[in-house]
Coordinates of C-alpha atoms and ligand atoms in Angstrom, one line a residue:
X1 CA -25.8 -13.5 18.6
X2 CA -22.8 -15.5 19.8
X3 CA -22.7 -18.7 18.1
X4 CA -21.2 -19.7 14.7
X5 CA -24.6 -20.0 12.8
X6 CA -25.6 -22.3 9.8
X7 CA -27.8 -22.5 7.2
X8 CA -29.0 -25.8 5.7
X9 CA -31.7 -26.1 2.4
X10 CA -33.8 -28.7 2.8
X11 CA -32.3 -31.7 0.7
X12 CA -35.4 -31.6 -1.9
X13 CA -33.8 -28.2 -2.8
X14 CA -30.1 -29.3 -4.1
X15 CA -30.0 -27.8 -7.2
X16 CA -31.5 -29.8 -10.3
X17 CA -28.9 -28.0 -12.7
X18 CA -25.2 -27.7 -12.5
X19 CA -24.6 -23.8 -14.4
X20 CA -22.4 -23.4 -17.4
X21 CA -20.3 -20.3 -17.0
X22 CA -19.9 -20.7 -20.9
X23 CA -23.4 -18.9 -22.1
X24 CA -22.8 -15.7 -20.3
X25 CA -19.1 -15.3 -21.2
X26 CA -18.7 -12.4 -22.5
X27 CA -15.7 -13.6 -25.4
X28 CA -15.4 -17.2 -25.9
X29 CA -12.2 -19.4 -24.6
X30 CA -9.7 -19.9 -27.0
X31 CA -10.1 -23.5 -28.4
X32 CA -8.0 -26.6 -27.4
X33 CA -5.6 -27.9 -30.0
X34 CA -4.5 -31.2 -31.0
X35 CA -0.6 -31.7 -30.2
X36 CA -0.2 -32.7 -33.7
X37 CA -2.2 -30.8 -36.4
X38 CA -2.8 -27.6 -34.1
X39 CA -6.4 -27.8 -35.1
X40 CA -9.1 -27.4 -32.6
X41 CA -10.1 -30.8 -30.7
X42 CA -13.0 -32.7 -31.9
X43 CA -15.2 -35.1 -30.6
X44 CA -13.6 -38.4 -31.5
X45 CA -9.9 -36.8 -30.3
X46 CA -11.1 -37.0 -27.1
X47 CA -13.5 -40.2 -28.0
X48 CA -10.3 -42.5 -26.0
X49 CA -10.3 -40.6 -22.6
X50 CA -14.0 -39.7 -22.1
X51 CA -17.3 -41.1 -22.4
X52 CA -19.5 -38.8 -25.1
X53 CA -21.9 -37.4 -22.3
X54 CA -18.8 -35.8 -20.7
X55 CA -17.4 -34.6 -24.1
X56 CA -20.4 -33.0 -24.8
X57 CA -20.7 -31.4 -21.5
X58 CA -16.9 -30.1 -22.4
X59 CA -18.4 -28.2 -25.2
X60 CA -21.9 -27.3 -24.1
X61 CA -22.4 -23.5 -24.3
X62 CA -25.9 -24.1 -22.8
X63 CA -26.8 -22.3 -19.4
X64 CA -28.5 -25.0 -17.6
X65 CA -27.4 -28.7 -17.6
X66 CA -29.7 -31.4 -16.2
X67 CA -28.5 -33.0 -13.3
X68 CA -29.0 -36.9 -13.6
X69 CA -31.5 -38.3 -11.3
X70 CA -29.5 -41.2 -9.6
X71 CA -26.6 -38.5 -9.3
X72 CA -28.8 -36.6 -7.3
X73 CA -29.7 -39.1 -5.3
X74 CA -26.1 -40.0 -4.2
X75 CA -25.4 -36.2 -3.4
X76 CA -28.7 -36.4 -1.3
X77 CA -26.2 -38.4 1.4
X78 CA -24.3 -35.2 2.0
X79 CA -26.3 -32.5 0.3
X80 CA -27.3 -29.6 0.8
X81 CA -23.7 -28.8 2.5
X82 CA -23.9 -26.3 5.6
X83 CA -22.9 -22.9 4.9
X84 CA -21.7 -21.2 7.9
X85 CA -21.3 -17.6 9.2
X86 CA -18.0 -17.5 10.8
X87 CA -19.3 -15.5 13.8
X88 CA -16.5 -16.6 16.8
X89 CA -14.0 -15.9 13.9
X90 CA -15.3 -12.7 13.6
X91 CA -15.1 -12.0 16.7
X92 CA -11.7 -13.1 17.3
X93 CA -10.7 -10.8 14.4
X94 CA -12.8 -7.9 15.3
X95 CA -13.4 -7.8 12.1
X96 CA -16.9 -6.0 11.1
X97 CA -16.9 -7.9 8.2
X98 CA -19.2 -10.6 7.7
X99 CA -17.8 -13.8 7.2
X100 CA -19.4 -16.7 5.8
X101 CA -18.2 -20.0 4.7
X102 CA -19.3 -23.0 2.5
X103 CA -18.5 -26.9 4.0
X104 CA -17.7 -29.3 1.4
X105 CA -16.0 -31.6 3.8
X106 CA -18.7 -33.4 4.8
X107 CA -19.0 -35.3 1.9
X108 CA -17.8 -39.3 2.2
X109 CA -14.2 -38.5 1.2
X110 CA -14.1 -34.9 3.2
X111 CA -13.9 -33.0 0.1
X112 CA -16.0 -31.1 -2.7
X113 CA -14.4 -33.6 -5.0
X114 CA -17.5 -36.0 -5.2
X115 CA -18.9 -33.9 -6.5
X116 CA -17.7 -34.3 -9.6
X117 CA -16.9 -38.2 -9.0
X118 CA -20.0 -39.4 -8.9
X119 CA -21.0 -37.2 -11.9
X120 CA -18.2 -39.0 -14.0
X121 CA -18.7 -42.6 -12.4
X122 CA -22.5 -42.4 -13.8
X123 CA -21.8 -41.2 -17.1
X124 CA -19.1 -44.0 -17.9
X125 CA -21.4 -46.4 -16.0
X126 CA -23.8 -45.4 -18.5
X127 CA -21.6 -46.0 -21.7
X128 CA -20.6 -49.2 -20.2
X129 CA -17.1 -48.5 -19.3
X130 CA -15.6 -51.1 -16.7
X131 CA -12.6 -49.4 -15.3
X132 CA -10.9 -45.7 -14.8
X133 CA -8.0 -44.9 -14.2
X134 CA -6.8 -41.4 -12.4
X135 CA -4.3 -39.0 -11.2
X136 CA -4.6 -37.8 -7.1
X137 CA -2.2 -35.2 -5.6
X138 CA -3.2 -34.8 -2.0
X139 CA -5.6 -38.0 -2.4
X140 CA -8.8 -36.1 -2.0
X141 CA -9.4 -37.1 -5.6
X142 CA -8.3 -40.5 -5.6
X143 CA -10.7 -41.4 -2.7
X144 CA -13.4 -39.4 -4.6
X145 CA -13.6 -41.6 -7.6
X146 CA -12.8 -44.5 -5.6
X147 CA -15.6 -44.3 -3.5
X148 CA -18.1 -43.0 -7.2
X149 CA -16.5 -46.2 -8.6
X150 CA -17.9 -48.3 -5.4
X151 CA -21.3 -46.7 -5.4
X152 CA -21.6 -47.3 -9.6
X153 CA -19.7 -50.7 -9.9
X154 CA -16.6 -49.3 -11.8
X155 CA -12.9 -50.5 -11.1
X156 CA -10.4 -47.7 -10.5
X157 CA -6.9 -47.3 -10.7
X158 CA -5.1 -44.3 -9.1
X159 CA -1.5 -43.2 -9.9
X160 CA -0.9 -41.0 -6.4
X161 CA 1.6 -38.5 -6.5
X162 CA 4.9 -40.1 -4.9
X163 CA 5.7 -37.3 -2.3
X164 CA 2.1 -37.6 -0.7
X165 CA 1.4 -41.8 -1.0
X166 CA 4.7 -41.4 1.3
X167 CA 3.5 -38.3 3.4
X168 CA -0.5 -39.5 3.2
X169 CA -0.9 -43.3 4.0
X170 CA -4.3 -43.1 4.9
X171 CA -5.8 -41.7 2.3
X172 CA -4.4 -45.1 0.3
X173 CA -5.6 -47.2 3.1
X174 CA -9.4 -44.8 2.3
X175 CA -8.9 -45.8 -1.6
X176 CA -8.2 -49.2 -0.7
X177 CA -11.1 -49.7 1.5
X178 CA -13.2 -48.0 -1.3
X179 CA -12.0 -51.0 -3.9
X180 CA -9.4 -49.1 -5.6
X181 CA -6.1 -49.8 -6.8
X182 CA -4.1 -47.1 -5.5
X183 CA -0.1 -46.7 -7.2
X184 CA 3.0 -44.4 -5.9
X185 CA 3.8 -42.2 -9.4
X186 CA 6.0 -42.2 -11.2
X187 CA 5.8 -45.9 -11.4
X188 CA 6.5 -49.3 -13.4
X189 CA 3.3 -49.3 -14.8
X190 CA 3.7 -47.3 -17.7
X191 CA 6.0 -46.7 -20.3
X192 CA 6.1 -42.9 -19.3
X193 CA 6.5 -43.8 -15.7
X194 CA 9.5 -46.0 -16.0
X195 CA 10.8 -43.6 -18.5
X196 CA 11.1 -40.5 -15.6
X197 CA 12.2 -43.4 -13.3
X198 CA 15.1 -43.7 -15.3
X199 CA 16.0 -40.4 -15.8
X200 CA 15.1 -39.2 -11.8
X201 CA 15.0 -42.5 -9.8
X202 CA 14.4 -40.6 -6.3
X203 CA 11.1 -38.2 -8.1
X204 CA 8.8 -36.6 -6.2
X205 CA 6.2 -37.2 -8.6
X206 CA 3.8 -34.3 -9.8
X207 CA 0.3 -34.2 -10.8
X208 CA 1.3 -34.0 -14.3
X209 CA 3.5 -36.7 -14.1
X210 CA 0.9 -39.5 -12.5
X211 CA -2.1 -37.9 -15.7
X212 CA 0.2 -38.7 -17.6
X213 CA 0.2 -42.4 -16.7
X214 CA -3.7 -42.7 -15.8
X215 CA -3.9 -41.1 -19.8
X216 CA -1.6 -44.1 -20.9
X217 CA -3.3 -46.8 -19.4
X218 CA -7.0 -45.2 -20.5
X219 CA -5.5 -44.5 -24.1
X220 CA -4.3 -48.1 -24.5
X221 CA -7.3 -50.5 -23.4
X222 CA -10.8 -50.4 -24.8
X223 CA -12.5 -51.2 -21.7
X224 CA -11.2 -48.3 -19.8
X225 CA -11.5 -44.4 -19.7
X226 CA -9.8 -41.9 -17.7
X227 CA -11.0 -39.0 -15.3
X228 CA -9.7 -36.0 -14.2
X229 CA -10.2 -34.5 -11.1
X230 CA -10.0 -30.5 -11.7
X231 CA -9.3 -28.3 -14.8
X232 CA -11.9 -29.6 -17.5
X233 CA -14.9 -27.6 -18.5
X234 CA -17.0 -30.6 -17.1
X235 CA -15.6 -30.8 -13.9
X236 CA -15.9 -27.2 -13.4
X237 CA -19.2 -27.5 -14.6
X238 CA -20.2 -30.4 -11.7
X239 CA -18.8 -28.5 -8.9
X240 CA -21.0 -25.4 -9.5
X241 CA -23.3 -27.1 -7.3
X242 CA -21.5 -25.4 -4.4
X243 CA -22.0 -21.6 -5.7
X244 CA -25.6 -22.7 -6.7
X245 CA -26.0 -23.6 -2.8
X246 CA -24.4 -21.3 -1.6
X247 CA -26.3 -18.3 -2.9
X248 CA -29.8 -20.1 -2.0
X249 CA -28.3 -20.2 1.5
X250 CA -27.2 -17.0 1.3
X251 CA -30.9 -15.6 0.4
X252 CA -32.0 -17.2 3.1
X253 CA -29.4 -15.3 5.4
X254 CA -30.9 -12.2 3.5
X255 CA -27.3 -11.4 2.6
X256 CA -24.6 -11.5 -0.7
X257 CA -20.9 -11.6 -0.7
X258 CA -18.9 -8.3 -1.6
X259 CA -16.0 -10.6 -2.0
X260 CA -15.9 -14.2 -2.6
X261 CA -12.6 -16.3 -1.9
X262 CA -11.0 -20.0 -3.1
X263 CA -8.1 -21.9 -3.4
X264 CA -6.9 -22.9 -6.6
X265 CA -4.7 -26.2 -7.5
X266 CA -6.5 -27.0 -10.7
X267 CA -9.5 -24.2 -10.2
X268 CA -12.4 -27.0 -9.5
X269 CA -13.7 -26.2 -6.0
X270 CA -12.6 -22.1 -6.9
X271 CA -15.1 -22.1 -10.2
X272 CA -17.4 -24.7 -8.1
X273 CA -18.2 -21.5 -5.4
X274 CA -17.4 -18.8 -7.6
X275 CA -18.8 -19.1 -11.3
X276 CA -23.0 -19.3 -10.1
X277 CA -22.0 -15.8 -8.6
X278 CA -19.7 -14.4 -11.7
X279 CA -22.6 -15.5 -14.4
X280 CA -25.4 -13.4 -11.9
X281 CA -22.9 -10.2 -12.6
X282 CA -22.9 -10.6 -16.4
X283 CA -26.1 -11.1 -16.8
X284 CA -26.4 -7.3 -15.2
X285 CA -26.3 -8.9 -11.4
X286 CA -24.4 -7.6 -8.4
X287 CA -20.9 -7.0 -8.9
X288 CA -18.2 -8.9 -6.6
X289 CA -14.8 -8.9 -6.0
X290 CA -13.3 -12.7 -6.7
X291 CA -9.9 -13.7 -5.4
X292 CA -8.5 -17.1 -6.1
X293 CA -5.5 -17.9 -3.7
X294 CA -2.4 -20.2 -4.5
X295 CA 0.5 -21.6 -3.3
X296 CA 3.5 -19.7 -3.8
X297 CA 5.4 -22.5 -4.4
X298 CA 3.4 -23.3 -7.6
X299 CA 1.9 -19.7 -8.6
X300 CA 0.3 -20.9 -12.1
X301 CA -1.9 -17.7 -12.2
X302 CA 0.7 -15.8 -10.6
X303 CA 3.2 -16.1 -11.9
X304 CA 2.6 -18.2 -15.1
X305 CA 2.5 -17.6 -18.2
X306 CA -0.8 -17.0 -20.5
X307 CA -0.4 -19.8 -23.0
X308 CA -1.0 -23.4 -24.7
X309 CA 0.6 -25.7 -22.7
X310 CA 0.1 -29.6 -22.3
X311 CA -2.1 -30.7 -19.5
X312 CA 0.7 -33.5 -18.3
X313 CA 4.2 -34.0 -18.2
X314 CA 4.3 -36.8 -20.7
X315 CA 2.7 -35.0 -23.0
X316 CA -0.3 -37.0 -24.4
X317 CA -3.0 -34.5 -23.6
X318 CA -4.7 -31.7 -26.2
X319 CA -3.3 -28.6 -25.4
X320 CA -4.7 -25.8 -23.8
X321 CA -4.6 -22.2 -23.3
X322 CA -3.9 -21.5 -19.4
X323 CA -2.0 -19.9 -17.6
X324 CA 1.1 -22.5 -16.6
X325 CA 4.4 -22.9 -15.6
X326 CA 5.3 -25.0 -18.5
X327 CA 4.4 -28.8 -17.7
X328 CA 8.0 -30.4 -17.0
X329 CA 7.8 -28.4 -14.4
X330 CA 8.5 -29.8 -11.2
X331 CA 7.0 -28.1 -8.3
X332 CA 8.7 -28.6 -4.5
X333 CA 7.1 -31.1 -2.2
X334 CA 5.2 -29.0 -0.2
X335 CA 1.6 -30.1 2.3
X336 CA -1.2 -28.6 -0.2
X337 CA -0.4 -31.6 -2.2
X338 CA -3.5 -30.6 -4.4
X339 CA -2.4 -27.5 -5.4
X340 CA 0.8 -29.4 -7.1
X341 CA -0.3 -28.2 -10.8
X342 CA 1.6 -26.6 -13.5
X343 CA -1.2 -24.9 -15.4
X344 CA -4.7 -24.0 -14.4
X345 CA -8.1 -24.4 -15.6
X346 CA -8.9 -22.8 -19.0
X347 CA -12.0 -21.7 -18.0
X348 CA -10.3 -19.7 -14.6
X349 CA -7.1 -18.9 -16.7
X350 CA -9.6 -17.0 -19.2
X351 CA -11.5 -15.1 -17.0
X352 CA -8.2 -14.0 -14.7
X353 CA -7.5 -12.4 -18.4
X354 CA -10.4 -11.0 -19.0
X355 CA -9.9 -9.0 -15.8
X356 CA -13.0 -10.6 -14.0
X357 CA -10.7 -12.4 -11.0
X358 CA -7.6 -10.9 -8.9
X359 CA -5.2 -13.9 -8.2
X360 CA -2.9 -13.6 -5.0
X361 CA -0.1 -16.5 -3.6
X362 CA 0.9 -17.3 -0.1
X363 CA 3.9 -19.4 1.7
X364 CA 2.5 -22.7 3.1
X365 CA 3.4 -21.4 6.7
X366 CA 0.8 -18.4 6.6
X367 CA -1.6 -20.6 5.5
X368 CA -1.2 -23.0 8.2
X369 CA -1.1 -20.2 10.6
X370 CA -4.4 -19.3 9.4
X371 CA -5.6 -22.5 9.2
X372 CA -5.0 -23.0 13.2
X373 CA -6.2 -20.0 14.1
X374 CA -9.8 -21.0 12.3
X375 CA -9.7 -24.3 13.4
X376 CA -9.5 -22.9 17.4
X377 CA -12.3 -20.4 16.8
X378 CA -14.9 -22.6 14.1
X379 CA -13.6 -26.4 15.7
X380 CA -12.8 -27.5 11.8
X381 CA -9.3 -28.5 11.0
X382 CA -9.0 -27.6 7.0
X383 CA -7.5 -29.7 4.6
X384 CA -3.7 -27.8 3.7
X385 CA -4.9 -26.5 0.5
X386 CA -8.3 -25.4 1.7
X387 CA -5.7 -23.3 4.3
X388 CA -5.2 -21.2 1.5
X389 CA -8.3 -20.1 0.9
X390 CA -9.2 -19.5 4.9
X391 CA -5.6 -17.0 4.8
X392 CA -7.2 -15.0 1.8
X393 CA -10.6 -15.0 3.5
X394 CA -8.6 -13.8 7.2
X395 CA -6.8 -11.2 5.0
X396 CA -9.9 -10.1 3.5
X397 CA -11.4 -9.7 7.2
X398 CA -8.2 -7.4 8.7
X399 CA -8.7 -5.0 5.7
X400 CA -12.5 -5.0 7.0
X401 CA -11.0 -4.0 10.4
X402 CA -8.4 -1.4 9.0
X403 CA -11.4 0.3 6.7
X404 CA -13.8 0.3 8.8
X405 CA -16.1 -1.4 6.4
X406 CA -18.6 -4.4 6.6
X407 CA -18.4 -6.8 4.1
X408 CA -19.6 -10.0 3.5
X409 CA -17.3 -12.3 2.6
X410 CA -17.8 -15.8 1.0
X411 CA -15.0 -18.6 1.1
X412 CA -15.0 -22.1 0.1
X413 CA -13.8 -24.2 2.8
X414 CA -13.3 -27.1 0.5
X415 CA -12.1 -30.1 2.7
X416 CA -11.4 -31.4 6.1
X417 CA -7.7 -32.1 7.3
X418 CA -8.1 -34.9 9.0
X419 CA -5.6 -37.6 7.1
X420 CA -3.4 -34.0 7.2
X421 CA -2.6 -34.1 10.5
X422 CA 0.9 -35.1 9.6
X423 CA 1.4 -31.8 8.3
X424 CA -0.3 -29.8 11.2
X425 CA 2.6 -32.3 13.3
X426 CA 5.3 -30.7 11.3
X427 CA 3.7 -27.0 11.2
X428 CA 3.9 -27.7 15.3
X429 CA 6.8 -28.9 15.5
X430 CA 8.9 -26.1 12.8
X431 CA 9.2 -28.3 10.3
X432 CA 7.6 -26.7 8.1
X433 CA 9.5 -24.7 5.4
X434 CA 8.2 -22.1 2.9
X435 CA 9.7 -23.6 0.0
X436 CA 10.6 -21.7 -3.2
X437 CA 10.4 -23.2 -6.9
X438 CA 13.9 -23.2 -8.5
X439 CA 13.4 -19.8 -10.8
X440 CA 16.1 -21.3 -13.0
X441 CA 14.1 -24.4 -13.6
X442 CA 10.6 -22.5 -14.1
X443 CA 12.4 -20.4 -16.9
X444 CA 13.6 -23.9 -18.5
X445 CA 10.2 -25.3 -18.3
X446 CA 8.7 -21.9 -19.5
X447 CA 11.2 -21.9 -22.5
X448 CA 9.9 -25.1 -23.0
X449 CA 6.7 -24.0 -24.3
X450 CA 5.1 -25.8 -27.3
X451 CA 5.4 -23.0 -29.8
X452 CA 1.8 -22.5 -31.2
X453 CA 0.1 -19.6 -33.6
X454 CA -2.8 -18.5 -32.2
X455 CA -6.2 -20.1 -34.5
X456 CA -8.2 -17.4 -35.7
Ligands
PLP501 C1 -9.2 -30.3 -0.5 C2 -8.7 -29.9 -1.9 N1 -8.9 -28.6 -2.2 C3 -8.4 -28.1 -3.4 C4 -7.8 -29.0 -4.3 C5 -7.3 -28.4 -5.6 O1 -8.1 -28.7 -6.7 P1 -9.1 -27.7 -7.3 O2 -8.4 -26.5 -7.6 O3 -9.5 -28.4 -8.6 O4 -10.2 -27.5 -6.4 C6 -7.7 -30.3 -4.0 C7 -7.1 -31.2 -5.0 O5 -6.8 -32.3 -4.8 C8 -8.1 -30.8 -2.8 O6 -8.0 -32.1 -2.4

């Protein structure tokens, strides 16, 4: 066979359950604190930010969680997404490994993060919240819950990252044709905003600078909440609809992945493919290899460090044990806007330390390199960060080629480029720098640490 081939489920067949990594763990994640008494978070603490549905998803230890009807329903416009084996790829790598490759950008905002969007629009539709606000890097977020806030009657604001609302005007122009409110970060909006305004008039922004406002605004009105994109236990949990998928899809291709392979900016669309597979091998299921790939401009797993950290730069979120790079830290400007994060999930951060995942970083030039070489072989232009995941997936392949060994590999190939071609203009015309993080600023920002004793 000569074509790139794809496998679809029939829609009746997306899953019913989203899976919860946390009842086949085999040592629980260390709790999150609050800033202030160091105590583990309860309920209420997060009662502000967060509906009660999603809080007790946070905390749910159970295997299988339901999957709301009219959440379903919306999915059923883009799911089941296709998973393809790579097979022109292959052949351009002459590779025998077997390369296969989940599509999330075929959802309305060319991303897997609907998935979770919808999820979180329903359940505050449900507890009759009016209006979220949000954080976007890349704007693959923002667009998401812009688009779950169209579909469920909710008004959203976004705080986008300043470095892509300049580089990315489209994907405002997409939030803004979607209803939302979309607003360059740092801004005038918030106290914490104008605060890093004054200090840094010319900032780039960061992801955990504009959380920081969307948390502000959310923490200060009754009638609205605030969602996050990546990191929490819930979000993970939402996007496990891709692994769940994938390894129907898979069966039906009367194969399983040796290795599987993600990109990581906050470890959503990485735990989406990867944790379905990962609880299969501790409940006594194949074993895999599981490699999350990151920029290494912003190498949180890396290069970080194992401990509690704040989840923005403000500091207003619980704190939690990842692995960061302390969160006043300001990563360079670079394309894969989305992977702009200081820390990573706790969920990925704990099973990276429990040995169960390898972690590897690349330069944003390889990955584009890789990403052009896919898209002139599969026809798909990637989204910059997703780039990351198709280098580790290409790297994977050549070590295939130099063993002599077939594998099957499995990547999640989480978003479509298409309001990216700015950067593919740049990559094309040598614009495109691999840019290092200050090391003298990262060992600021590390020293910066909250110190915290361990709970027992
Ligand atoms: C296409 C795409 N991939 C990956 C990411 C990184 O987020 P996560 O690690 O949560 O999947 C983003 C974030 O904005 C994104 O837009």
């Amino acid at each position: 066979m000569t074509e790139s081939v794809k496998f679809l489920l029939d829609e009746s067949r997306i899953p019913k359950h989203w899976y919860n990594l946390m009842a086949d763990l085999p040592a629980p994640p260390p709790p999150v604190l609050h800033p202030g008494t160091l105590k583990p978070v309860g309920p209420d603490d997060l009662a502000p930010l967060f509906p009660m549905s999603l809080i007790a998803q946070e905390v749910s230890t159970e295997r299988e969680i339901e999957i709301p009807e009219p959440v379903r329903e919306v999915y059923r416009q883009w799911r089941t997404t296709p998973l393809y084996r790579a097979r022109r790829l292959e052949r351009a790598l002459q590779t025998p490994a077997r390369i296969y490759y989940k599509y999330e950008g075929v959802s309305p905002a060319g991303s897997h993060k609907p998935n979770t969007a919808v999820a979180q629009a329903f359940y505050n539709r449900e507890a009759g919240v009016k209006r979220l606000t949000t954080e976007t890097g890349a704007g693959q977020w923002g667009s998401s819950l812009a688009f779950a806030g169209a579909v469920f009657g909710i008004e959203v604001q976004v705080f986008m990252v300043r470095v892509s609302y300049d580089q990315k005007p489209y994907r405002r122009a997409l939030m803004e044709t979607y209803g939302a409110r979309c607003v360059a970060s740092p801004s005038m909006e918030t106290s914490f905003g104008r605060s890093v305004l004054a200090s840094s008039p010319e900032s780039n922004g960061s992801l955990g600078i504009a959380i920081s406002e969307a948390v502000e605004i959310a923490a200060s009105r009754d009638d609205t909440k605030y969602a996050l994109g990546s990191v929490l236990n819930h979000v993970l949990l939402h996007q496990t609809v891709i692994g769940l998928e994938a390894m129907a899809q898979l069966e039906a291709a009367d194969d399983y992945p040796d290795v599987i392979v993600g990109c990581t900016g906050g470890g959503s669309n990485f735990a989406g493919i990867v944790f379905p597979f990962l609880g299969s091998q501790l409940r006594g299921g194949r074993k895999l290899r599981i490699v999350a790939v990151e920029p290494a401009a912003c190498p949180s797993l890396t290069r970080g460090r194992y401990a509690y950290d704040f989840g923005d730069t403000g500091h207003m979120t619980p704190l939690a044990k990842m692995h960061t790079l302390g969160s006043t830290f300001m990563p360079p400007g670079f394309h894969a806007g989305g992977l702009r994060y200081h820390g990573m999930a706790p969920l990925v951060s704990h099973i990276r330390q429990l040995g169960l995942i390898e972690a590897r970083a690349y330069q944003q030039t390889q990955c584009f390199e890789a990403g052009v070489f896919f898209a002139r072989h599969e026809g798909i232009v990637p989204a910059p960060e997703a780039n990351h995941a198709v280098k580790g997936a290409i790297d994977e392949a050549v070590r295939c080629r130099e063993e002599g060994v077939s594998r099957a590999i499995l990547f999640n190939l989480c978003g479509h480029g298409h309001f990216d071609m700015q950067a593919y203009l740049d990559y094309f015309g040598g614009r495109l720098a691999d840019q290092e993080y200050d090391e003298s600023e990262l060992a600021m920002a590390l020293a910066g640490l909250p110190s915290v004793a361990e709970p027992v």
